[in-house]
């Protein structure tokens, strides 16, 4: 099977798995992308909830909780991005799955970028007890775009059956 | 790849037996006593003749 020149077909693990197989989670009998996606999907919007709490009840605890939620969400999002790209890149161009995958990819990239911007803006007033509105705006936009991206990801799995198989 | 959807999962039927897997094509080639290249050619020709493929 040829999946493009960017993927080595050399078996590197136990003489059975390629590097791509390992990143996709095949040796573990489970797709590797899903365990990572839930963390940013939960942590990033949760930051927004802490932001709202800080506006209602100014407290450093809320702003710090929001800050570290975004940090952790972005860190895990990197692993989600790597495992997702390994599934996405070999898809056949023009196929329905790749079209939906591209929408999912673009939306999640935008969402992560918006939250990264929000994080950057928070660092200018690290000891604020209320999240600045300027930092909340990209977070709100990021949460909306993230939800749209999650919708496309869900479509890939639950409707298109991506990585839903007895042979992972 | 799963022959019908472009997913790069050759043996995945995505939980729906309507998807055609690589193994099914290999089995079909064996049943027809043709190699995989001839099978590809036959399918291509069949789709052109009967399904309007270009």
Tab-separated table of C-alpha atoms in Angstrom:
chain	number	residue	atom	x	y	z
A	1	UNK	CA	0.000	0.000	0.000
A	2	UNK	CA	1.337	3.412	-0.904
A	3	UNK	CA	0.289	6.329	1.232
A	4	UNK	CA	2.601	8.978	-0.176
A	5	UNK	CA	6.296	9.665	-0.004
A	6	UNK	CA	6.147	11.433	3.358
A	7	UNK	CA	5.430	8.150	5.118
A	8	UNK	CA	8.146	5.557	5.449
A	9	UNK	CA	6.803	2.061	4.959
A	10	UNK	CA	9.757	0.611	6.877
A	11	UNK	CA	8.669	-1.501	9.837
A	12	UNK	CA	10.354	0.048	12.838
A	13	UNK	CA	8.601	-1.548	15.816
A	14	UNK	CA	8.687	-5.292	16.428
A	15	UNK	CA	9.108	-5.815	12.686
A	16	UNK	CA	5.401	-5.171	12.274
A	17	UNK	CA	4.539	-1.515	12.733
A	18	UNK	CA	5.678	1.564	10.843
A	19	UNK	CA	6.251	4.842	12.677
A	20	UNK	CA	2.953	6.052	11.235
A	21	UNK	CA	1.191	2.979	12.648
A	22	UNK	CA	2.631	3.664	16.095
A	23	UNK	CA	1.581	7.331	16.092
A	24	UNK	CA	-1.878	6.245	14.939
A	25	UNK	CA	-2.049	3.887	17.925
A	26	UNK	CA	-2.275	0.610	16.034
A	27	UNK	CA	0.098	-1.315	18.345
A	28	UNK	CA	-2.144	-0.334	21.250
A	29	UNK	CA	-5.340	-1.453	19.530
A	30	UNK	CA	-6.897	2.001	19.836
A	31	UNK	CA	-6.824	5.145	17.703
A	32	UNK	CA	-4.454	7.653	19.306
A	33	UNK	CA	-6.307	10.861	18.395
A	34	UNK	CA	-9.453	10.506	20.582
A	35	UNK	CA	-7.699	10.266	23.991
A	36	UNK	CA	-6.111	13.675	23.394
A	37	UNK	CA	-8.965	15.652	21.864
A	38	UNK	CA	-11.160	15.707	24.945
A	39	UNK	CA	-8.683	17.673	27.047
A	40	UNK	CA	-8.556	20.835	24.904
A	41	UNK	CA	-12.266	20.428	24.128
A	42	UNK	CA	-13.012	20.603	27.855
A	43	UNK	CA	-10.196	22.768	29.217
A	44	UNK	CA	-10.369	25.645	26.751
A	45	UNK	CA	-14.117	26.394	27.112
A	46	UNK	CA	-13.765	25.833	30.875
A	47	UNK	CA	-11.317	28.720	30.941
A	48	UNK	CA	-14.102	30.877	29.599
A	49	UNK	CA	-16.345	29.832	32.474
A	50	UNK	CA	-13.639	30.867	34.946
A	51	UNK	CA	-13.332	34.144	33.041
A	52	UNK	CA	-17.038	34.791	33.504
A	53	UNK	CA	-16.742	33.869	37.181
A	54	UNK	CA	-13.895	36.382	37.555
A	55	UNK	CA	-16.096	39.088	36.057
A	56	UNK	CA	-18.882	38.321	38.516
A	57	UNK	CA	-16.665	37.744	41.549
A	58	UNK	CA	-13.174	39.227	41.064
A	59	UNK	CA	-10.684	36.717	42.410
A	60	UNK	CA	-7.169	35.801	41.380
A	61	UNK	CA	-8.110	32.142	41.755
A	62	UNK	CA	-10.537	32.382	38.831
A	63	UNK	CA	-8.150	34.196	36.507
A	64	UNK	CA	-5.324	31.799	37.339
A	65	UNK	CA	-7.600	28.795	36.840
A	66	UNK	CA	-8.576	30.152	33.422
A	67	UNK	CA	-4.927	30.821	32.571
A	68	UNK	CA	-3.722	27.329	33.435
A	69	UNK	CA	-6.730	25.717	31.776
A	70	UNK	CA	-5.675	27.383	28.529
A	71	UNK	CA	-2.022	26.430	29.028
A	72	UNK	CA	-2.861	22.769	29.620
A	73	UNK	CA	-5.444	22.781	26.835
A	74	UNK	CA	-2.917	24.126	24.339
A	75	UNK	CA	-0.220	21.660	25.425
A	76	UNK	CA	-2.499	18.651	24.950
A	77	UNK	CA	-3.822	20.175	21.716
A	78	UNK	CA	-0.322	19.732	20.271
A	79	UNK	CA	-0.558	15.974	20.806
A	80	UNK	CA	-4.068	15.991	19.367
A	81	UNK	CA	-2.749	17.875	16.340
A	82	UNK	CA	0.105	15.415	15.730
A	83	UNK	CA	-2.086	12.319	16.006
A	84	UNK	CA	-4.810	13.973	13.964
A	85	UNK	CA	-2.425	14.970	11.194
A	86	UNK	CA	-1.143	11.413	10.919
A	87	UNK	CA	-4.713	10.280	10.275
A	88	UNK	CA	-5.493	13.223	7.992
A	89	UNK	CA	-2.513	13.519	5.654
A	90	UNK	CA	-2.742	10.087	3.956
A	91	UNK	CA	-6.445	10.496	3.133
A	92	UNK	CA	-7.190	10.565	-0.572
A	93	UNK	CA	-7.542	14.109	-1.902
A	94	UNK	CA	-11.065	15.065	-2.903
A	95	UNK	CA	-12.681	12.335	-0.808
A	96	UNK	CA	-15.545	13.271	1.496
A	97	UNK	CA	-13.481	12.320	4.523
A	98	UNK	CA	-10.602	14.573	3.508
A	99	UNK	CA	-12.936	17.500	2.840
A	100	UNK	CA	-14.490	17.164	6.295
A	101	UNK	CA	-11.043	16.569	7.780
A	102	UNK	CA	-9.793	19.792	6.214
A	103	UNK	CA	-12.682	21.741	7.726
A	104	UNK	CA	-11.970	20.124	11.098
A	105	UNK	CA	-8.265	20.972	10.798
A	106	UNK	CA	-8.835	24.607	9.823
A	107	UNK	CA	-11.403	25.169	12.570
A	108	UNK	CA	-9.216	23.648	15.267
A	109	UNK	CA	-6.172	25.596	14.114
A	110	UNK	CA	-8.184	28.817	14.301
A	111	UNK	CA	-9.556	27.872	17.738
A	112	UNK	CA	-6.121	27.081	19.129
A	113	UNK	CA	-4.729	30.309	17.669
A	114	UNK	CA	-7.518	32.353	19.253
A	115	UNK	CA	-6.930	30.794	22.664
A	116	UNK	CA	-3.174	31.306	22.264
A	117	UNK	CA	-3.858	34.979	21.554
A	118	UNK	CA	-6.103	35.138	24.597
A	119	UNK	CA	-3.348	33.568	26.694
A	120	UNK	CA	-0.829	36.092	25.438
A	121	UNK	CA	-3.136	38.996	26.290
A	122	UNK	CA	-3.565	37.639	29.828
A	123	UNK	CA	0.173	37.738	30.451
A	124	UNK	CA	0.128	41.545	30.198
A	125	UNK	CA	-1.838	41.683	33.451
A	126	UNK	CA	-0.942	38.446	35.147
A	127	UNK	CA	-2.165	39.503	38.583
A	128	UNK	CA	-5.575	40.747	37.473
A	129	UNK	CA	-8.477	39.498	39.537
A	130	UNK	CA	-10.792	39.994	36.571
A	131	UNK	CA	-9.999	38.638	33.147
A	132	UNK	CA	-9.616	41.642	30.805
A	133	UNK	CA	-12.352	41.903	28.202
A	134	UNK	CA	-9.682	42.113	25.528
A	135	UNK	CA	-8.519	38.627	26.492
A	136	UNK	CA	-12.057	37.272	26.790
A	137	UNK	CA	-13.106	38.227	23.269
A	138	UNK	CA	-10.673	35.853	21.483
A	139	UNK	CA	-11.528	33.175	24.058
A	140	UNK	CA	-15.240	33.474	23.252
A	141	UNK	CA	-14.491	33.333	19.538
A	142	UNK	CA	-12.145	30.391	20.131
A	143	UNK	CA	-14.804	28.470	22.045
A	144	UNK	CA	-17.316	28.995	19.227
A	145	UNK	CA	-14.840	27.925	16.543
A	146	UNK	CA	-13.704	24.982	18.679
A	147	UNK	CA	-17.302	23.780	18.904
A	148	UNK	CA	-17.648	24.015	15.126
A	149	UNK	CA	-14.374	22.099	14.705
A	150	UNK	CA	-15.571	19.455	17.139
A	151	UNK	CA	-18.742	19.119	15.093
A	152	UNK	CA	-16.675	18.298	11.998
A	153	UNK	CA	-14.526	15.887	14.000
A	154	UNK	CA	-17.646	14.197	15.310
A	155	UNK	CA	-19.001	13.965	11.772
A	156	UNK	CA	-15.819	12.177	10.708
A	157	UNK	CA	-16.144	9.592	13.456
A	158	UNK	CA	-19.848	9.113	14.051
A	159	UNK	CA	-21.129	9.606	10.523
A	160	UNK	CA	-18.172	8.708	8.289
A	161	UNK	CA	-16.822	5.984	10.600
A	162	UNK	CA	-13.248	7.270	10.531
A	163	UNK	CA	-11.068	4.870	12.552
A	164	UNK	CA	-14.195	2.941	13.490
A	165	UNK	CA	-13.247	-0.589	12.645
A	166	UNK	CA	-12.274	-3.941	14.051
A	167	UNK	CA	-8.977	-3.376	12.224
A	168	UNK	CA	-7.588	-0.159	13.669
B	1	UNK	CA	-7.125	2.345	1.767
B	2	UNK	CA	-10.759	1.521	2.183
B	3	UNK	CA	-11.443	1.464	-1.522
B	4	UNK	CA	-14.627	3.484	-1.468
B	5	UNK	CA	-14.018	6.424	0.853
B	6	UNK	CA	-10.365	7.465	0.671
B	7	UNK	CA	-9.647	7.022	4.363
B	8	UNK	CA	-6.290	5.228	4.101
B	9	UNK	CA	-7.592	2.322	6.185
B	10	UNK	CA	-7.397	-0.662	3.798
B	11	UNK	CA	-9.256	-3.176	5.925
B	12	UNK	CA	-11.717	-0.862	7.667
B	13	UNK	CA	-15.372	-1.116	6.811
B	14	UNK	CA	-16.221	1.668	9.284
B	15	UNK	CA	-18.843	-0.520	10.902
B	16	UNK	CA	-20.816	-0.701	7.670
B	17	UNK	CA	-20.443	-3.744	5.395
B	18	UNK	CA	-21.386	-1.605	2.387
B	19	UNK	CA	-17.817	-0.260	2.407
B	20	UNK	CA	-15.485	-2.305	0.210
B	21	UNK	CA	-12.222	-3.386	1.831
B	22	UNK	CA	-8.928	-4.352	0.263
B	23	UNK	CA	-9.362	-7.936	1.437
B	24	UNK	CA	-12.701	-8.174	-0.346
B	25	UNK	CA	-11.034	-7.043	-3.565
B	26	UNK	CA	-8.230	-9.574	-3.098
B	27	UNK	CA	-10.843	-12.282	-2.541
B	28	UNK	CA	-12.691	-11.151	-5.671
B	29	UNK	CA	-9.457	-11.274	-7.668
B	30	UNK	CA	-8.802	-14.782	-6.407
B	31	UNK	CA	-12.340	-15.897	-7.254
B	32	UNK	CA	-12.004	-14.465	-10.757
B	33	UNK	CA	-8.492	-15.900	-11.106
B	34	UNK	CA	-7.023	-12.532	-12.090
B	35	UNK	CA	-4.226	-10.539	-10.504
B	36	UNK	CA	-4.857	-7.229	-8.759
B	37	UNK	CA	-3.829	-5.189	-11.815
B	38	UNK	CA	-6.312	-7.001	-14.039
B	39	UNK	CA	-8.966	-6.618	-11.349
B	40	UNK	CA	-8.354	-2.867	-11.313
B	41	UNK	CA	-8.645	-2.754	-15.083
B	42	UNK	CA	-11.865	-4.795	-15.044
B	43	UNK	CA	-13.469	-2.606	-12.390
B	44	UNK	CA	-12.413	0.537	-14.209
B	45	UNK	CA	-13.869	-0.750	-17.463
B	46	UNK	CA	-17.045	-1.903	-15.751
B	47	UNK	CA	-17.602	1.463	-14.135
B	48	UNK	CA	-17.061	3.181	-17.466
B	49	UNK	CA	-19.508	0.902	-19.276
B	50	UNK	CA	-22.257	0.612	-16.690
B	51	UNK	CA	-21.978	3.519	-14.274
B	52	UNK	CA	-20.978	6.456	-16.436
B	53	UNK	CA	-17.488	6.842	-14.957
B	54	UNK	CA	-14.931	8.722	-17.032
